[in-house]
């Protein structure tokens, strides 16, 4: 359970809380991509994980060794949308090849461009950057569908607008693939701002918002989401978003005047 999930659950009455069930993976079928790294660089590795033996990986995780206590910590996990993972370049002893930090932005689509394309999928439905950077995949279509569905959820009574936000997590992890490209894992932060179209309307938070907004009707609400993303960048051609996972980490908004009709 993430901190965001825990916060959301704590805002619910005990009767409404879903019992926590830890996600586990089959260690025998886990596929590890361990890169050789130069001295002084933080050590990390990626792992393709399956929840059942003999099944295709359903999640891609990154583990980093903490410099302070030398313990390994999972810093990112991405749900894969049924996509076949690319072939990672391995040396003769089975080690993966990391893309050096100084070279990562020199890829055909580096983390900054990938992050901008993901944010554009949410903000415009991919109209500006998203569909130019990414070839259509289940994951990119899912982001565009979030824009289209959520953006019209209130009809003429209100608006929902997505926008990028500064991210606390700017690290990116890249492994070379056998086609000359790279598998890149990165993160992004975006906001969703819901607002009533006119005075006299209000938004009633749903139960999952209670940890942040309680049951107080609002005239507008801004949600913050922190997300992990995974993309493949070939040597030639468009990149592919192969998965992403988001969690709501905050929500706030001004209380609405009393005795207004509910928008939601």
Short mmCIF file of C-alpha atoms in Angstrom, two decimals, residues 5 15 23 32 89 97 130 138 146 152 156 174 198-199 213 215 220 243 250 258 264:
data_model
loop_
_atom_site.label_atom_id
_atom_site.label_comp_id
_atom_site.label_asym_id
_atom_site.label_seq_id
_atom_site.Cartn_x
_atom_site.Cartn_y
_atom_site.Cartn_z
CA UNK A 5 -3.52 4.72 -0.60
CA UNK A 15 -16.92 0.04 7.78
CA UNK A 23 0.52 -7.62 -3.70
CA UNK A 32 16.03 -8.93 -13.08
CA UNK A 89 20.81 -5.62 -24.08
CA UNK A 97 23.53 -2.06 -19.98
CA UNK A 130 1.45 13.17 -26.96
CA UNK A 138 -3.15 0.68 -24.59
CA UNK A 146 -9.06 9.95 -18.99
CA UNK A 152 -16.64 16.27 -19.94
CA UNK A 156 -22.32 22.51 -18.96
CA UNK A 174 17.19 3.73 -18.64
CA UNK A 198 -21.37 29.53 -12.21
CA UNK A 199 -22.34 30.76 -8.79
CA UNK A 213 -11.66 17.43 1.76
CA UNK A 215 -17.54 16.28 3.52
CA UNK A 220 -13.56 24.11 -6.96
CA UNK A 243 2.41 1.37 -18.77
CA UNK A 250 -3.49 15.74 -2.36
CA UNK A 258 -24.15 27.14 1.90
CA UNK A 264 -21.67 15.95 -8.00
#
